[in-house]
Amino acid sequence: MSEVKAFRLDAVDKVTGRAKYGADYYDPHMLYAKVCWAPAPHCRINKIDISEAKAIPGVYGIVTRKDITGPNLTGVFTVFDRPVLVGEGEECKFVQDAIALVAADTEEIAMEAVRKIHVDYTELHGVHTAEQALEEHCEPCVERSVQRGDMAKGWAQAAVTVEEDYYIPLGEHSYIEPEGGYACIDESGVIKVYCGTQDQTMNQRSICRALDYPFSKVHYHVPYVGGGFGGKHLLTVQPYLVLLCAVLQRSVHLTWTREESIAFSCKKQGTFGRIKLGLDKDGKICALEGHIDGAGGAYLANSGDNCNGVIAGMAGPYLAPNVNLTGSMYYTTSPEQGAFRSVGAMDGCTVFETLLTEAADKLGMDQLEVRKRNFLRTKEEVEHCSEPCFIRMNSPRWPIDELMDMCLKEAGKLPPPKPGKHYGRGYSAAKAAYATRNTDWHSGSPVQMHMFMDGSITVHTGFEELGQGVTGVATRICAQAMDTDEDKITVLRSDTHVTPPAGALGFSQATVSVGNSIIRAANLMKETLCKKAQTYLETDEELTFKGYAFYDKNGKCVLDWEEFGKYIFAQVDYLSVVARDRGDKETAIEYGVTPIACVCDVEVDDETGEVKILQIIHAHDSGKVVHEPSARGQVLGATVMSQGCYLMEEFKMRDGYPETPSLAQYLIPTAMDIPEKNTALFLEGNGADDCPFGAKGLGEHPMYTTGAAISGAIYDAIKKPMLHLPVTPEKILKAMNKF
């Protein structure tokens, strides 16, 4: 094999602008579309008058609920409850519901027409927040719990207890690419859609089901995607593009503005609650109890998984024998709940780690020592900390102490004290999950591998390129598995009519799921090649394929590729295999877990309350790093994203309307906010036996630990738990009794 490339395969395309995203597709005759949104957060639509809008020159067509003959309901996985369009006599349940679609010669004309659509409606009582739902005694749409042990026994053992309220707001995914796409229709009536997503298979299924269109007539191609972070599992512009194209029989372009993207897209969960933690006299966790509530949005979407993720994330990688954590989510007029990196676990980790730091301080024990006394360390402890068990630790050991030591060695010492400055160090750790295999719960991706007569290879996978580097990872694994050069590998991604289907791309699973399938496909391909070589050589002797040649059991080359290629050409043969790696047949859900540790140092200004992050260091048990630039980029990026969630970000709603619809109001980290030292360390050699070459998932894992470590560092600096997010300078000053 030749030397592998050090840079990402998509780097040149993205730097030069050659990379095409959904909004970049264009034809000179296409129409431009805009959406007419709900007139109120909760209302009944009495009449939709489009006559004035249709009369505007340049308006080609307006589509309403009357144009839909199917069930009109989309959703996630198995629950289909969100309408594509809300029609006359039906209810809008939040301002993100769509009433009509306008297609015109220009975006400006389409927008003018939207303003001329007159909607007569009756406003209905709206439940806008979870707090209001509780006051009005509404029934939860989701209830989840994690319970084990004997709580009375646990509290009786407690030498110290701490109990805190917390509040974590809704969050925006803030993709670099706003939602947008293009659809056209060919001479056979097939609608081809170009649009970003994290789940082409689920999206196609949901669209075709809602509109009652044959799957074969909706060809979904996913180009480069400018970030997903869990939010692009849910549908955005895709059903509108398909519907417009089908009804109007014209190509259509629809891209949301940044304001529409922030206001009308799904959101990270927001929850609040009161959590209590007890430690015994030796610093061992003896009891953990509490309840959380949150707004589930107008439709179910990802509310269940998010609620479960928050409470499941609270116990972290620690032995907690007595736990009673419950959670409820309520239907509200707030945005749909999407997945967000770690699916709630980051919020749970932040709350628990802060309480653990406070409890250690109250006990008079070093916060790092308390963690070491409670770490999970054995396979039995890791896999069965809660039941039923869906997680797998398939590595020889659980090196959480080694990871923390790596962080500490890199961190060095805190800066010496300065007048007007408070310095603090925080620690956190996580039992970070990743989807491992193609299970029965819409997970993973089969792979088709095709080999050409010159020995070059195409790998077809339904997974999307979100910027995480799956193309480079797949290329490298294929090259190693087939013992060839990376230059001979081409990866074809995410196209419903070209590639195999794929599950939801998330949970740090791309490397594992695709990698396992590629390795299996490579083995099948080698078997196929050897059988064909046996036929050509007219022999039953066992052959081995390696380095583009065939060898007998004595290691003698009996056939080279040039001669074999001529035979394949003459036979008009097709060298193609499909492989899918399967998980444990006894479980419909299966996750791998691996430890990650974090150390964070902060400086808190006594006068302004400003928090300056001096350094954040992560050490991750990766098993094997397949593509180092992609791995490092994922860790550093997730660190900054989680930092923003803790210190800056808050999606605000008032009476069902967004109050932070742009990046002028919704603040996210910029280059100026990135820590002076943001370091990613990888522990290799402790590979998982169910992962490709031992390589475990890692993409979103720093989301678990970053906010938690920052919170611990702030507590160490000012001795106050900060659990009402975002932690702004004003809140810091108030905690320090400065006003």
XYZ file of C-alpha atoms in Angstrom:
739
model
C 0.000 0.000 0.000
C 1.128 3.530 -0.697
C 1.396 6.110 2.057
C -2.047 7.282 3.154
C -3.102 10.896 2.812
C -2.818 13.010 5.947
C -5.584 15.452 5.012
C -9.325 14.947 4.729
C -10.628 13.828 1.347
C -13.250 16.591 1.255
C -10.810 19.372 2.182
C -10.065 20.605 -1.342
C -13.726 20.547 -2.389
C -14.758 22.615 0.609
C -11.875 25.082 0.515
C -12.325 25.774 -3.209
C -16.121 25.931 -3.069
C -16.460 22.936 -5.366
C -18.462 21.047 -2.732
C -22.194 21.243 -3.409
C -24.787 21.438 -0.676
C -28.545 21.162 -1.077
C -29.053 24.864 -1.704
C -26.341 24.887 -4.406
C -28.354 22.849 -6.922
C -29.864 24.977 -9.633
C -31.380 25.065 -13.063
C -32.331 28.183 -15.039
C -36.016 27.258 -15.245
C -36.625 26.360 -11.607
C -39.181 27.997 -9.346
C -38.414 29.502 -5.949
C -40.575 28.469 -3.020
C -41.533 30.017 0.291
C -43.630 28.739 3.194
C -46.694 30.379 4.702
C -46.442 29.571 8.411
C -49.129 29.273 11.078
C -50.725 32.575 12.108
C -50.748 31.698 15.837
C -49.160 29.116 18.167
C -52.430 27.214 18.655
C -55.355 27.903 16.397
C -58.027 26.380 14.175
C -57.806 27.289 10.506
C -61.216 28.393 9.222
C -60.385 29.645 5.734
C -57.269 29.985 3.545
C -57.749 32.600 0.816
C -55.006 32.409 -1.829
C -56.771 34.391 -4.571
C -54.860 37.655 -4.107
C -51.550 35.814 -3.828
C -52.182 33.788 -7.002
C -52.926 36.969 -8.955
C -49.431 38.370 -8.401
C -47.405 38.279 -11.650
C -44.644 35.678 -11.446
C -46.510 33.368 -9.057
C -46.679 29.957 -10.715
C -48.632 28.008 -8.122
C -49.750 27.738 -4.520
C -50.104 24.364 -2.830
C -52.328 23.721 0.206
C -53.611 20.760 2.208
C -56.208 20.138 -0.528
C -53.400 19.017 -2.856
C -52.374 16.157 -0.551
C -54.149 12.842 -1.064
C -52.118 10.825 1.444
C -52.287 10.713 5.268
C -50.420 14.049 5.460
C -48.542 12.951 8.603
C -44.776 12.741 9.015
C -42.752 11.666 12.011
C -39.730 9.958 13.511
C -39.282 6.165 13.470
C -42.765 4.813 14.283
C -44.836 7.803 15.403
C -46.328 9.891 12.584
C -48.130 12.882 14.037
C -46.915 16.071 12.328
C -48.875 17.296 9.283
C -47.054 18.358 6.138
C -49.619 21.134 5.708
C -52.474 22.205 7.975
C -55.719 22.701 6.121
C -59.097 24.311 6.658
C -60.897 22.873 9.673
C -57.618 21.603 11.166
C -55.477 22.842 14.050
C -52.052 24.435 14.056
C -50.209 23.392 17.200
C -47.197 25.709 16.962
C -45.991 28.539 14.761
C -43.758 26.086 12.898
C -46.784 24.433 11.272
C -47.064 25.187 7.545
C -50.298 26.434 5.921
C -49.347 26.815 2.257
C -46.429 26.658 -0.168
C -45.840 29.326 -2.800
C -43.744 28.797 -5.951
C -42.771 31.773 -8.082
C -40.179 33.048 -10.535
C -38.132 34.659 -7.751
C -37.806 34.414 -3.989
C -38.963 38.006 -3.656
C -42.191 37.333 -5.553
C -42.795 34.174 -3.551
C -42.330 36.086 -0.302
C -44.699 38.827 -1.449
C -47.290 36.178 -2.275
C -46.956 34.615 1.169
C -47.841 37.986 2.682
C -50.969 38.122 0.481
C -52.342 34.788 1.692
C -55.209 35.597 4.019
C -55.887 33.094 6.768
C -59.014 33.277 8.871
C -58.484 31.440 12.125
C -59.760 30.984 15.649
C -57.119 31.252 18.318
C -57.175 28.413 20.858
C -55.785 28.074 24.357
C -52.084 27.314 24.183
C -49.825 25.512 26.646
C -46.560 27.271 25.920
C -44.168 25.917 28.560
C -43.648 22.882 30.767
C -44.154 25.143 33.793
C -47.596 26.051 32.457
C -48.354 22.391 31.745
C -47.583 21.556 35.373
C -49.741 24.422 36.655
C -52.654 23.237 34.500
C -52.137 19.593 35.493
C -51.609 18.420 31.916
C -50.813 14.774 31.275
C -47.218 14.103 30.201
C -46.599 12.967 26.637
C -43.478 11.139 27.830
C -42.466 9.599 31.148
C -39.126 7.938 31.805
C -37.303 6.606 34.860
C -34.068 5.062 36.072
C -34.601 3.214 39.350
C -32.531 0.717 41.298
C -31.537 -0.176 44.847
C -33.094 0.866 48.149
C -33.471 4.644 48.524
C -34.241 4.550 52.255
C -31.095 2.534 52.854
C -29.063 4.886 50.683
C -30.169 8.060 52.443
C -29.559 6.446 55.818
C -25.915 5.926 54.814
C -25.400 9.529 53.699
C -22.857 11.543 55.661
C -23.513 14.589 53.471
C -26.311 15.508 51.083
C -26.568 18.246 48.497
C -29.734 19.238 46.692
C -29.973 21.745 43.859
C -32.491 23.101 41.391
C -31.290 23.279 37.828
C -32.532 24.871 34.624
C -31.192 24.098 31.148
C -32.902 25.914 28.251
C -33.801 24.855 24.736
C -30.835 24.944 22.382
C -30.317 25.575 18.677
C -28.159 23.320 16.498
C -26.758 26.322 14.574
C -25.686 24.443 11.461
C -23.304 26.294 9.198
C -25.707 25.343 6.383
C -29.334 26.469 6.749
C -31.921 23.975 5.592
C -32.322 24.065 1.841
C -32.694 21.945 -1.254
C -33.787 21.456 -4.828
C -36.164 19.019 -6.529
C -36.755 18.213 -10.175
C -38.842 15.689 -12.086
C -37.595 13.567 -14.983
C -39.303 12.151 -18.061
C -40.353 8.991 -16.206
C -42.032 10.936 -13.420
C -39.336 10.349 -10.824
C -38.831 13.269 -8.451
C -35.192 13.734 -7.552
C -34.539 15.629 -4.334
C -31.187 17.147 -3.350
C -31.231 18.043 0.325
C -29.204 17.558 3.480
C -30.286 15.061 6.128
C -28.936 12.594 8.675
C -31.357 9.870 7.624
C -32.180 9.535 3.938
C -34.014 6.230 4.426
C -36.315 7.456 7.195
C -36.901 10.750 5.377
C -37.891 9.035 2.135
C -40.189 6.663 4.035
C -41.840 9.494 5.946
C -42.361 11.658 2.849
C -43.739 8.852 0.675
C -46.015 7.667 3.460
C -47.410 11.153 4.119
C -47.976 12.010 0.453
C -48.881 8.472 -0.688
C -46.163 8.440 -3.345
C -44.318 5.252 -4.437
C -40.802 5.013 -3.018
C -39.509 4.376 -6.527
C -40.819 7.780 -7.622
C -38.957 9.765 -4.940
C -35.218 9.644 -5.575
C -33.452 11.251 -2.625
C -29.806 12.244 -3.097
C -27.955 13.702 -0.116
C -25.053 15.956 -1.126
C -22.582 17.412 1.354
C -24.348 18.400 4.576
C -23.200 21.468 6.467
C -23.581 20.016 9.935
C -26.295 17.895 11.492
C -25.632 17.423 15.230
C -28.782 15.285 15.531
C -31.137 17.992 14.264
C -31.307 16.800 10.669
C -32.960 13.481 11.459
C -36.253 15.349 11.327
C -37.768 16.628 8.096
C -37.379 20.268 7.136
C -37.827 21.416 3.502
C -37.853 17.921 1.931
C -41.615 17.180 1.948
C -42.369 20.688 0.675
C -39.971 20.233 -2.248
C -41.416 16.848 -3.192
C -45.009 18.065 -2.913
C -44.404 21.207 -4.973
C -42.518 19.316 -7.652
C -45.229 16.654 -7.911
C -48.178 19.066 -7.999
C -46.652 21.738 -10.232
C -44.515 19.417 -12.394
C -41.667 21.920 -12.251
C -38.248 21.985 -10.632
C -38.268 23.887 -7.344
C -35.726 25.453 -4.984
C -36.450 26.144 -1.314
C -33.937 27.414 1.233
C -34.763 28.789 4.637
C -33.231 32.051 5.716
C -31.057 31.925 8.811
C -33.961 33.406 10.750
C -36.315 30.680 9.494
C -33.734 28.031 10.293
C -33.419 29.155 13.894
C -37.119 29.887 14.416
C -38.645 26.845 12.700
C -36.162 23.988 13.122
C -36.221 21.363 15.880
C -34.379 22.085 19.115
C -32.191 20.526 21.773
C -34.261 19.585 24.818
C -34.711 22.019 27.661
C -35.419 20.669 31.142
C -35.516 21.740 34.765
C -35.750 19.888 38.055
C -34.442 19.288 41.523
C -31.770 16.639 42.112
C -30.414 15.324 45.418
C -27.127 13.448 45.939
C -25.758 11.691 49.010
C -22.202 10.564 49.847
C -21.242 8.315 52.741
C -18.398 9.106 55.117
C -15.854 7.532 52.733
C -16.997 9.635 49.784
C -18.929 6.809 48.122
C -22.147 7.653 46.304
C -24.982 6.163 48.340
C -28.121 7.858 46.967
C -29.221 9.842 43.916
C -32.785 11.044 43.543
C -34.803 13.632 41.676
C -37.335 14.525 39.016
C -37.061 16.543 35.817
C -39.670 18.185 33.589
C -39.446 19.628 30.111
C -41.337 20.938 27.104
C -41.834 18.145 24.593
C -42.947 20.397 21.756
C -46.111 20.244 19.659
C -45.405 16.753 18.310
C -43.669 13.769 19.879
C -40.506 13.717 17.712
C -37.456 12.866 19.881
C -38.913 13.806 23.282
C -38.780 10.282 24.701
C -35.127 9.657 23.891
C -34.147 13.123 25.093
C -35.883 12.699 28.447
C -34.324 9.285 28.906
C -30.893 10.632 27.947
C -30.949 13.384 30.556
C -31.812 11.136 33.487
C -29.640 8.241 32.277
C -26.703 10.635 31.913
C -26.906 11.726 35.539
C -25.248 8.659 37.037
C -22.275 8.973 34.693
C -19.390 6.482 34.884
C -19.861 6.046 38.617
C -21.115 3.349 40.973
C -24.475 4.561 42.245
C -26.249 1.675 43.965
C -29.439 3.527 44.936
C -31.061 5.663 42.246
C -34.548 7.060 41.747
C -34.645 9.472 38.813
C -37.848 10.238 36.944
C -38.694 12.560 34.080
C -41.748 13.939 32.297
C -42.176 15.865 29.052
C -45.318 17.758 28.045
C -46.922 18.788 24.779
C -46.434 22.534 24.341
C -46.379 25.106 21.562
C -42.571 25.101 21.617
C -40.512 23.629 18.737
C -40.188 19.921 18.088
C -37.561 18.113 20.124
C -34.762 16.911 17.882
C -31.773 14.863 18.831
C -28.747 16.924 19.883
C -25.255 15.520 20.296
C -25.338 13.031 23.222
C -29.186 12.965 23.164
C -29.649 14.591 26.560
C -26.741 12.929 28.334
C -24.645 16.117 28.369
C -27.284 17.866 30.486
C -27.516 14.993 32.937
C -23.734 14.788 33.234
C -23.440 18.518 33.922
C -26.009 18.400 36.726
C -24.573 15.307 38.382
C -20.895 16.287 38.164
C -21.697 19.683 39.686
C -23.502 18.042 42.595
C -20.617 15.600 43.045
C -18.115 18.462 43.232
C -20.289 20.324 45.749
C -20.772 17.184 47.867
C -17.026 16.503 47.900
C -16.411 20.057 49.092
C -19.022 19.688 51.815
C -17.401 16.421 52.917
C -13.973 18.069 52.948
C -12.616 15.727 50.291
C -10.712 16.511 47.089
C -13.105 16.464 44.127
C -10.781 14.289 42.048
C -10.393 11.779 44.874
C -14.164 11.467 45.210
C -14.423 10.616 41.533
C -11.698 8.004 41.730
C -13.443 6.351 44.693
C -16.631 5.986 42.653
C -15.468 5.168 39.110
C -16.898 2.115 37.395
C -13.997 -0.189 36.593
C -15.152 -3.697 35.684
C -17.148 -5.037 32.752
C -19.894 -6.191 35.109
C -20.162 -2.744 36.695
C -20.181 -0.938 33.342
C -22.712 -3.145 31.601
C -25.127 -3.696 34.453
C -25.261 -0.352 36.194
C -28.883 -0.284 35.003
C -31.322 -2.821 33.596
C -32.393 -3.825 31.039
C -28.868 -3.748 29.665
C -28.448 -2.439 26.131
C -24.789 -1.476 26.409
C -21.708 -3.497 25.602
C -18.152 -3.034 26.843
C -16.202 -5.116 24.367
C -12.738 -3.843 25.240
C -10.355 -5.709 27.551
C -10.382 -2.985 30.205
C -12.032 0.252 31.371
C -9.066 2.671 31.661
C -10.821 5.660 33.210
C -8.001 6.305 35.704
C -5.398 6.249 32.938
C -7.408 8.749 30.895
C -7.722 11.138 33.824
C -3.989 10.851 34.470
C -3.314 11.696 30.804
C -5.388 14.856 31.189
C -3.652 15.854 34.414
C -0.193 15.359 32.941
C -1.082 17.554 29.972
C -2.762 20.194 32.143
C 0.095 20.934 34.517
C -0.629 23.336 37.359
C -3.176 26.094 37.758
C -1.844 29.652 37.321
C -0.727 31.401 40.538
C -3.333 33.651 42.204
C -3.809 37.211 40.934
C -5.689 40.113 42.496
C -9.264 40.244 41.198
C -9.064 36.786 39.589
C -10.410 33.450 40.796
C -8.895 30.281 39.376
C -10.465 26.862 39.434
C -10.030 23.371 38.032
C -12.848 21.040 37.154
C -12.939 17.340 36.372
C -15.491 15.211 34.601
C -15.774 11.776 33.100
C -18.366 9.896 31.109
C -19.468 6.494 30.011
C -19.865 7.654 26.431
C -22.109 5.650 24.123
C -21.955 4.866 20.422
C -24.190 2.759 18.217
C -22.259 -0.387 17.419
C -23.953 -2.467 14.794
C -26.867 -2.878 12.438
C -29.523 -3.825 14.985
C -33.279 -4.129 14.598
C -33.788 -0.499 15.600
C -33.033 1.352 12.368
C -29.315 1.465 13.055
C -26.246 1.118 10.896
C -25.733 0.745 7.174
C -25.185 -2.132 4.777
C -22.361 -1.647 2.303
C -22.165 -2.586 -1.350
C -18.670 -3.053 -2.701
C -17.985 -3.160 -6.421
C -14.612 -3.971 -7.975
C -13.741 -2.906 -11.499
C -11.553 -4.746 -13.972
C -8.571 -2.522 -13.166
C -8.858 -3.350 -9.451
C -10.321 -0.033 -8.389
C -13.209 -0.196 -5.926
C -16.391 1.688 -5.170
C -17.946 1.501 -1.732
C -21.644 2.367 -1.598
C -22.994 3.452 1.794
C -26.234 5.148 2.726
C -24.549 7.220 5.428
C -24.208 10.942 4.811
C -21.140 13.191 4.914
C -22.052 15.737 7.588
C -18.553 17.117 7.932
C -17.519 14.390 10.349
C -15.238 12.737 7.785
C -17.048 9.453 7.123
C -15.755 9.448 3.528
C -12.130 9.432 4.646
C -12.801 6.834 7.320
C -14.572 4.513 4.870
C -11.784 4.966 2.320
C -9.071 4.137 4.822
C -10.827 1.075 6.239
C -11.542 -0.260 2.752
C -7.943 0.268 1.657
C -6.656 -1.617 4.683
C -9.209 -4.409 4.390
C -8.525 -4.927 0.671
C -4.764 -4.295 0.940
C -4.801 -1.573 -1.687
C -4.068 2.130 -2.106
C -6.543 4.766 -0.974
C -6.350 6.308 -4.458
C -8.108 3.227 -5.816
C -11.126 3.678 -3.529
C -14.201 5.770 -4.324
C -16.951 6.160 -1.743
C -20.486 6.799 -3.028
C -22.778 8.102 -0.311
C -26.415 8.536 0.566
C -28.613 8.106 -2.489
C -31.835 6.111 -2.205
C -31.582 4.832 -5.790
C -27.814 4.177 -5.860
C -26.650 3.163 -2.376
C -28.042 0.691 0.166
C -30.418 2.068 2.820
C -29.007 3.381 6.060
C -30.194 3.951 9.576
C -30.182 7.205 11.480
C -26.680 8.671 11.330
C -25.876 9.730 14.856
C -24.684 8.421 18.189
C -21.065 8.452 16.969
C -21.661 5.334 14.934
C -20.407 6.009 11.395
C -16.918 4.587 11.852
C -18.164 1.489 13.659
C -21.229 0.622 11.589
C -19.776 1.366 8.162
C -16.354 0.048 9.098
C -17.713 -3.313 10.224
C -19.794 -3.623 7.071
C -16.808 -2.693 4.862
C -14.598 -5.318 6.507
C -17.279 -7.943 6.032
C -17.782 -6.843 2.411
C -14.027 -7.028 1.812
C -13.942 -10.598 3.091
C -16.886 -11.520 0.868
C -15.205 -9.849 -2.103
C -12.002 -11.809 -1.555
C -14.003 -15.046 -1.380
C -15.812 -14.106 -4.595
C -12.560 -13.308 -6.388
C -10.954 -16.569 -5.299
C -13.928 -18.630 -6.473
C -13.830 -16.964 -9.877
C -10.070 -17.477 -10.041
C -10.576 -21.175 -9.255
C -13.058 -21.400 -12.106
C -10.624 -19.758 -14.495
C -7.727 -21.964 -13.386
C -9.963 -25.048 -13.347
C -8.833 -26.007 -9.872
C -10.396 -26.799 -6.496
C -7.223 -25.826 -4.653
C -7.718 -23.181 -2.003
C -6.488 -19.745 -3.104
C -5.667 -16.535 -1.275
C -6.114 -13.052 -2.737
C -3.546 -10.458 -1.710
C -1.989 -7.449 -3.373
C -3.878 -7.951 -6.652
C -2.684 -11.515 -7.147
C -3.802 -15.035 -6.255
C -1.645 -17.445 -4.276
C -1.832 -21.156 -3.602
C -1.418 -22.721 -0.156
C 2.376 -22.750 -0.615
C 2.468 -18.998 -1.185
C 3.138 -19.300 -4.911
C 1.523 -16.704 -7.199
C -0.674 -18.636 -9.613
C -2.579 -15.765 -11.245
C -1.932 -12.048 -11.548
C -4.565 -9.347 -11.792
C -3.948 -8.414 -15.416
C -4.722 -11.917 -16.607
C -7.664 -12.235 -14.212
C -9.065 -8.885 -15.396
C -9.046 -10.047 -19.001
C -11.019 -13.121 -17.959
C -13.613 -10.981 -16.122
C -13.929 -8.744 -19.188
C -14.441 -11.704 -21.509
C -17.070 -13.193 -19.181
C -18.873 -9.831 -18.806
C -18.769 -10.615 -15.122
C -19.812 -8.354 -12.272
C -17.690 -8.176 -9.131
C -20.081 -6.931 -6.479
C -21.035 -7.925 -2.932
C -23.338 -6.575 -0.228
C -22.564 -6.963 3.464
C -24.268 -5.943 6.676
C -22.812 -6.392 10.125
C -25.329 -7.682 12.617
C -25.531 -7.146 16.355
C -26.858 -9.328 19.143
C -30.031 -10.951 17.832
C -31.485 -10.991 21.343
C -31.684 -7.197 21.568
C -33.339 -4.671 19.296
C -31.074 -1.925 20.656
C -27.367 -2.197 21.275
C -24.771 0.413 22.174
C -21.093 0.279 22.855
C -19.559 2.401 25.590
C -16.097 3.791 26.128
C -14.669 6.116 28.803
C -13.670 9.741 28.309
C -12.084 12.092 30.853
C -11.793 15.876 30.936
C -9.897 18.527 32.879
C -10.799 22.209 32.587
C -9.181 25.323 34.075
C -10.989 28.653 34.286
C -10.327 32.210 35.350
C -13.252 34.148 36.815
C -13.029 37.921 36.892
C -14.087 39.266 40.283
C -15.297 42.577 38.841
C -17.049 41.585 35.619
C -18.013 37.953 36.300
C -16.485 36.951 32.988
C -15.395 33.314 32.743
C -12.268 32.740 30.709
C -11.521 29.138 29.844
C -7.785 28.688 30.078
C -7.673 25.112 28.881
C -9.855 22.094 28.235
C -8.178 18.723 27.836
C -9.912 15.527 26.810
C -8.543 12.014 26.826
C -10.603 9.427 24.968
C -10.307 5.663 24.885
C -10.623 5.375 21.101
C -9.360 1.833 20.634
C -7.780 2.860 17.357
C -7.816 6.208 15.589
C -8.589 5.461 11.942
C -8.356 9.002 10.577
C -6.571 11.348 12.986
C -7.550 14.732 11.456
C -11.233 13.779 11.519
C -11.025 12.379 15.047
C -9.250 15.443 16.414
C -11.649 17.785 14.633
C -14.640 16.002 16.116
C -13.287 16.236 19.669
C -12.234 19.879 19.459
C -15.460 20.915 17.735
C -17.693 19.117 20.220
C -15.765 20.763 23.061
C -16.508 24.266 21.787
C -20.135 23.353 21.066
C -20.679 22.081 24.607
C -18.906 25.167 25.974
C -21.464 27.320 24.169
C -24.369 25.359 25.640
C -23.089 25.933 29.176
C -21.960 29.561 28.971
C -23.883 31.298 26.190
C -26.761 29.645 24.392
C -30.472 29.965 25.119
C -33.343 29.649 22.656
C -36.066 31.825 24.135
C -39.809 31.615 23.561
C -42.608 33.873 24.767
C -46.233 32.789 24.490
C -45.379 30.357 21.708
C -43.296 32.760 19.587
C -39.487 32.641 19.183
C -37.628 35.558 20.762
C -34.143 34.649 19.523
C -34.640 34.123 15.764
C -31.164 35.129 14.602
C -27.518 34.879 15.580
C -27.745 38.463 16.807
C -29.972 37.257 19.666
C -28.991 33.590 19.897
C -25.311 33.715 20.807
C -22.889 30.933 19.938
C -19.109 30.724 20.438
C -16.894 32.501 17.946
C -13.158 32.159 17.344
C -12.619 34.640 20.177
C -14.308 32.283 22.656
C -12.296 29.160 21.879
C -10.054 28.158 24.815
C -6.401 29.095 24.548
C -5.633 25.406 24.874
C -8.175 22.918 23.506
C -6.471 19.526 23.457
C -7.549 16.074 22.316
C -5.624 13.034 23.556
C -6.324 9.533 22.283
C -5.652 6.268 24.063
C -5.104 3.477 21.542
C -4.579 -0.236 21.995
C -7.700 -0.988 24.042
C -9.797 -1.831 21.008
C -13.325 -3.215 21.036
C -13.659 -6.620 19.462
C -16.917 -5.656 17.727
C -15.451 -2.550 16.070
C -13.412 -2.182 12.858
C -9.735 -2.705 13.760
C -10.835 -1.942 17.339
C -11.860 1.658 16.491
C -14.685 2.879 18.749
C -17.074 5.781 18.202
C -16.013 9.200 19.493
C -17.677 12.053 17.579
C -20.005 13.537 20.189
C -18.346 12.242 23.347
C -16.819 15.549 24.551
C -20.386 16.878 24.707
C -20.876 14.739 27.815
C -17.912 16.131 29.699
C -17.154 19.716 28.653
C -20.003 21.590 30.348
C -19.601 19.393 33.420
C -15.886 20.189 33.706
C -16.470 23.925 33.195
C -19.121 23.850 35.919
C -16.739 22.047 38.265
C -13.986 24.547 37.548
C -16.280 27.488 38.285
C -17.323 25.862 41.556
C -13.670 25.366 42.438
C -13.058 29.058 41.712
C -16.017 30.669 43.500
C -17.466 27.800 45.615
C -20.929 28.184 44.101
C -22.831 25.602 42.012
C -23.914 27.172 38.728
C -26.784 25.133 37.305
C -29.079 27.761 35.815
C -27.850 27.870 32.249
C -26.495 29.675 30.398
C -23.987 30.746 33.043
C -23.575 34.407 32.119
C -21.317 36.981 33.821
C -24.408 38.489 35.452
C -25.273 35.147 37.062
C -21.686 34.730 38.252
C -21.708 38.177 39.876
C -25.040 37.447 41.523
C -23.711 34.145 42.887
C -20.719 36.011 44.334
C -23.106 38.548 45.932
C -21.733 41.390 43.823
C -25.230 42.794 43.288
